[in-house]
Amino acid sequence: QKEVEQNSGPLSVPEGAIASLNCTYSDRGSQSFFWYRQYSGKSPELIMSIYSNGDQEDGRFTAQLNKASQYVSLLIRDSQPSDSATYLCAVNRPPKAGSYQLTFGKGTKLSVIP
Amino acid sequence: AAGVIQSPRHLIKEKRETATLKCYPIPRHDTVYWYQQGPGQDPQFLISFYEKMQSDKGSIPDRFSAQQFSDYHSELNMSSLELGDSALYFCASRGDRKETQYFGPGTRLLVL
């Protein structure tokens, strides 16, 4: 079982709709959670970070964390064609000796249809 | 705002050759991470450095080595290159109060 699981998609939503992306993780000791957006051939770009249970909102993006269920989600409101990309869920392993390496899911490919 | 700089952006090598990838972190960031992303794959952690010391090691082959210098830039040295080493190599830096990592633009390595 991969440590971070995501549906690979593709997830297709019409322009203006809400896109919902989900992620589960296996290590209960994980403390920090991130959503990165990656366009094809480009580097991951940080969209959201979340550290405690509940919701975290930033503009059109909302990250939700449920540590009891080991579940992280990302909602994108008013989806735009420019949101079409692969969304990577990333989890920090419990830190040791100053290291906070990220473990990524395989990513969900989102396609926003005009 | 200054971002992570990587060079070169593209590199073509023959099998069994060597390659050196460079990473310049965001100013005042003290931690550097290297990731490898194969085609259609998620980024895989290779190695990290904190304050010029290796802090963690992931799936880095023995043919690869890396270091962080006094100015905090890092270099990934890759020897005896294999076809399977063809990938995007990302450097990320961290230095703020949270564990947020900021990725550089990547180096696309093609081994022929």
Short mmCIF file of C-alpha atoms in Angstrom, two decimals:
data_model
loop_
_atom_site.label_atom_id
_atom_site.label_comp_id
_atom_site.label_asym_id
_atom_site.label_seq_id
_atom_site.Cartn_x
_atom_site.Cartn_y
_atom_site.Cartn_z
CA GLN A 1 0.00 0.00 0.00
CA LYS A 2 1.36 3.34 -0.99
CA GLU A 3 1.76 5.73 1.92
CA VAL A 4 -0.28 8.44 0.22
CA GLU A 5 -3.19 7.44 -1.99
CA GLN A 6 -5.06 9.55 -4.52
CA ASN A 7 -7.46 8.74 -7.32
CA SER A 8 -5.46 9.22 -10.50
CA GLY A 9 -8.45 10.54 -12.40
CA PRO A 10 -8.87 12.14 -14.78
CA LEU A 11 -11.46 14.17 -12.96
CA SER A 12 -13.48 16.30 -15.35
CA VAL A 13 -15.62 19.18 -14.14
CA PRO A 14 -17.37 21.94 -16.07
CA GLU A 15 -16.11 25.50 -15.77
CA GLY A 16 -17.57 27.20 -12.71
CA ALA A 17 -18.21 23.97 -10.83
CA ILE A 18 -16.60 22.73 -7.63
CA ALA A 19 -13.77 20.25 -8.05
CA SER A 20 -13.21 17.87 -5.12
CA LEU A 21 -9.90 16.07 -4.76
CA ASN A 22 -9.25 13.45 -2.12
CA CYS A 23 -6.21 11.93 -0.47
CA THR A 24 -5.64 9.33 2.25
CA TYR A 25 -2.43 8.61 4.10
CA SER A 26 -1.26 5.64 6.11
CA ASP A 27 1.15 7.05 8.72
CA ARG A 28 -0.85 8.26 11.73
CA GLY A 29 2.18 10.19 12.91
CA SER A 30 2.07 12.52 9.89
CA GLN A 31 1.74 16.10 10.96
CA SER A 32 1.73 18.35 7.92
CA PHE A 33 -0.18 18.10 4.68
CA PHE A 34 0.18 19.91 1.41
CA TRP A 35 -1.50 20.24 -1.94
CA TYR A 36 0.70 21.03 -4.91
CA ARG A 37 -0.42 21.82 -8.43
CA GLN A 38 1.76 20.60 -11.26
CA TYR A 39 1.37 21.48 -14.91
CA SER A 40 2.87 19.01 -17.37
CA GLY A 41 6.65 19.25 -17.42
CA LYS A 42 6.70 21.96 -14.75
CA SER A 43 7.59 21.94 -11.08
CA PRO A 44 5.09 21.42 -8.25
CA GLU A 45 3.58 24.68 -7.06
CA LEU A 46 2.28 24.93 -3.49
CA ILE A 47 -1.46 25.58 -3.35
CA MET A 48 -2.39 24.88 0.25
CA SER A 49 -0.88 23.63 3.47
CA ILE A 50 -2.83 22.38 6.47
CA TYR A 51 -1.64 21.22 9.86
CA SER A 52 -4.70 20.78 12.10
CA ASN A 53 -8.12 19.20 11.79
CA GLY A 54 -10.77 21.24 10.03
CA ASP A 55 -10.85 23.55 7.05
CA GLN A 56 -8.32 25.99 5.71
CA GLU A 57 -9.45 28.44 3.05
CA ASP A 58 -7.43 30.54 0.63
CA GLY A 59 -9.38 32.24 -2.14
CA ARG A 60 -11.08 29.62 -4.27
CA PHE A 61 -9.24 26.78 -2.51
CA THR A 62 -10.25 24.98 0.68
CA ALA A 63 -8.21 22.22 2.25
CA GLN A 64 -9.86 19.88 4.73
CA LEU A 65 -8.06 17.60 7.16
CA ASN A 66 -9.45 14.75 9.25
CA LYS A 67 -6.64 13.06 11.14
CA ALA A 68 -8.91 10.45 12.72
CA SER A 69 -9.88 9.25 9.23
CA GLN A 70 -6.39 9.99 7.82
CA TYR A 71 -8.02 11.96 5.07
CA VAL A 72 -7.15 15.22 3.32
CA SER A 73 -9.17 16.92 0.63
CA LEU A 74 -8.96 19.95 -1.62
CA LEU A 75 -11.98 21.82 -2.92
CA ILE A 76 -11.63 24.20 -5.82
CA ARG A 77 -14.59 26.53 -6.20
CA ASP A 78 -15.54 28.25 -9.46
CA SER A 79 -13.16 25.99 -11.38
CA GLN A 80 -11.39 27.61 -14.32
CA PRO A 81 -9.77 25.99 -17.37
CA SER A 82 -6.44 27.26 -16.01
CA ASP A 83 -6.95 24.96 -13.01
CA SER A 84 -6.49 21.98 -15.33
CA ALA A 85 -3.40 20.27 -13.99
CA THR A 86 -2.27 17.37 -11.84
CA TYR A 87 -2.82 17.91 -8.12
CA LEU A 88 -0.36 16.23 -5.82
CA CYS A 89 -1.16 15.48 -2.21
CA ALA A 90 1.99 15.47 -0.07
CA VAL A 91 2.55 14.45 3.51
CA ASN A 92 5.48 15.13 5.82
CA ARG A 93 6.88 12.16 7.60
CA PRO A 94 7.26 12.69 11.32
CA PRO A 95 10.39 14.81 11.60
CA LYS A 96 13.67 13.29 12.58
CA ALA A 97 16.94 15.17 12.84
CA GLY A 98 15.51 18.21 11.10
CA SER A 99 14.26 16.35 8.07
CA TYR A 100 10.79 17.00 6.70
CA GLN A 101 10.87 15.04 3.48
CA LEU A 102 7.66 14.90 1.53
CA THR A 103 5.89 11.74 0.46
CA PHE A 104 3.66 12.34 -2.53
CA GLY A 105 0.60 10.64 -3.86
CA LYS A 106 0.55 9.80 -7.54
CA GLY A 107 -1.59 12.84 -8.24
CA THR A 108 -5.08 13.45 -9.57
CA LYS A 109 -5.36 14.89 -13.06
CA LEU A 110 -8.05 17.55 -13.17
CA SER A 111 -9.61 18.74 -16.40
CA VAL A 112 -11.90 21.78 -16.33
CA ILE A 113 -14.10 21.84 -19.39
CA PRO A 114 -15.01 25.31 -20.75
CA ALA B 1 10.20 37.22 -4.57
CA ALA B 2 13.32 35.16 -5.16
CA GLY B 3 12.73 31.52 -5.99
CA VAL B 4 14.77 28.36 -6.11
CA ILE B 5 17.20 28.32 -9.01
CA GLN B 6 18.32 25.16 -10.73
CA SER B 7 20.86 24.67 -13.46
CA PRO B 8 21.06 23.46 -16.06
CA ARG B 9 17.42 23.32 -17.06
CA HIS B 10 18.01 20.65 -19.66
CA LEU B 11 20.79 18.10 -19.95
CA ILE B 12 21.47 15.34 -22.42
CA LYS B 13 24.04 12.67 -21.56
CA GLU B 14 25.17 9.31 -22.87
CA LYS B 15 25.03 6.13 -20.84
CA ARG B 16 27.91 5.77 -18.35
CA GLU B 17 28.62 9.52 -18.40
CA THR B 18 28.47 11.78 -15.37
CA ALA B 19 26.26 14.77 -14.65
CA THR B 20 26.18 17.52 -12.04
CA LEU B 21 22.98 19.33 -11.18
CA LYS B 22 23.03 22.55 -9.19
CA CYS B 23 20.49 24.09 -6.88
CA TYR B 24 20.44 27.55 -5.33
CA PRO B 25 17.85 27.78 -2.55
CA ILE B 26 15.72 30.76 -1.68
CA PRO B 27 17.88 33.27 0.25
CA ARG B 28 18.04 32.51 3.98
CA HIS B 29 16.67 29.00 3.46
CA ASP B 30 18.93 26.46 5.15
CA THR B 31 17.44 23.17 3.98
CA VAL B 32 17.59 21.66 0.52
CA TYR B 33 15.79 18.59 -0.79
CA TRP B 34 16.33 16.67 -4.02
CA TYR B 35 13.51 14.79 -5.74
CA GLN B 36 13.40 12.65 -8.87
CA GLN B 37 10.26 12.46 -10.99
CA GLY B 38 10.07 9.87 -13.74
CA PRO B 39 7.55 10.13 -16.59
CA GLY B 40 4.03 9.80 -15.24
CA GLN B 41 5.34 9.31 -11.70
CA ASP B 42 5.13 11.30 -8.51
CA PRO B 43 8.28 12.96 -7.15
CA GLN B 44 10.47 10.59 -5.16
CA PHE B 45 12.66 11.93 -2.37
CA LEU B 46 16.38 11.39 -2.91
CA ILE B 47 18.30 13.25 -0.22
CA SER B 48 18.21 16.36 1.96
CA PHE B 49 20.65 18.71 3.65
CA TYR B 50 20.21 20.95 6.66
CA GLU B 51 22.86 23.49 7.55
CA LYS B 52 25.31 21.83 5.14
CA MET B 53 24.92 18.38 6.71
CA GLN B 54 23.03 15.47 5.20
CA SER B 55 19.78 15.23 7.15
CA ASP B 56 17.94 12.38 5.45
CA LYS B 57 18.36 9.90 2.66
CA GLY B 58 15.71 8.38 0.46
CA SER B 59 15.86 6.29 -2.68
CA ILE B 60 19.13 7.74 -3.94
CA PRO B 61 21.28 5.24 -5.88
CA ASP B 62 24.82 4.65 -4.70
CA ARG B 63 25.98 6.10 -8.05
CA PHE B 64 24.65 9.48 -6.94
CA SER B 65 26.11 11.77 -4.34
CA ALA B 66 25.24 15.24 -3.17
CA GLN B 67 26.45 17.97 -0.89
CA GLN B 68 25.50 21.38 0.38
CA PHE B 69 28.10 24.12 0.35
CA SER B 70 28.86 27.02 2.69
CA ASP B 71 26.63 29.36 0.65
CA TYR B 72 23.81 26.77 1.01
CA HIS B 73 23.72 25.85 -2.64
CA SER B 74 23.65 22.14 -3.34
CA GLU B 75 24.95 19.90 -6.09
CA LEU B 76 23.75 16.45 -7.09
CA ASN B 77 26.46 14.40 -8.74
CA MET B 78 25.37 11.49 -10.87
CA SER B 79 27.83 8.95 -12.24
CA SER B 80 27.59 5.90 -14.52
CA LEU B 81 24.34 7.23 -15.89
CA GLU B 82 21.72 4.72 -16.96
CA LEU B 83 18.75 5.07 -19.29
CA GLY B 84 16.46 4.82 -16.26
CA ASP B 85 17.98 7.97 -14.79
CA SER B 86 16.13 10.02 -17.41
CA ALA B 87 13.75 12.12 -15.36
CA LEU B 88 12.96 15.54 -13.98
CA TYR B 89 15.11 16.41 -11.00
CA PHE B 90 13.69 18.95 -8.61
CA CYS B 91 15.34 20.79 -5.83
CA ALA B 92 13.22 22.26 -3.07
CA SER B 93 14.21 24.57 -0.26
CA ARG B 94 12.77 25.22 3.17
CA GLY B 95 13.63 27.75 5.78
CA ASP B 96 10.53 29.20 7.33
CA ARG B 97 8.66 28.35 10.52
CA LYS B 98 6.59 25.66 8.85
CA GLU B 99 7.65 22.62 6.88
CA THR B 100 6.74 24.19 3.56
CA GLN B 101 9.01 23.28 0.68
CA TYR B 102 9.32 25.47 -2.39
CA PHE B 103 10.30 23.75 -5.60
CA GLY B 104 12.71 24.95 -8.26
CA PRO B 105 11.89 24.71 -11.97
CA GLY B 106 13.69 21.39 -12.29
CA THR B 107 16.38 19.92 -14.50
CA ARG B 108 15.23 17.62 -17.26
CA LEU B 109 17.86 14.92 -17.73
CA LEU B 110 17.80 12.71 -20.77
CA VAL B 111 20.19 9.76 -20.92
CA LEU B 112 20.71 8.27 -24.37
#
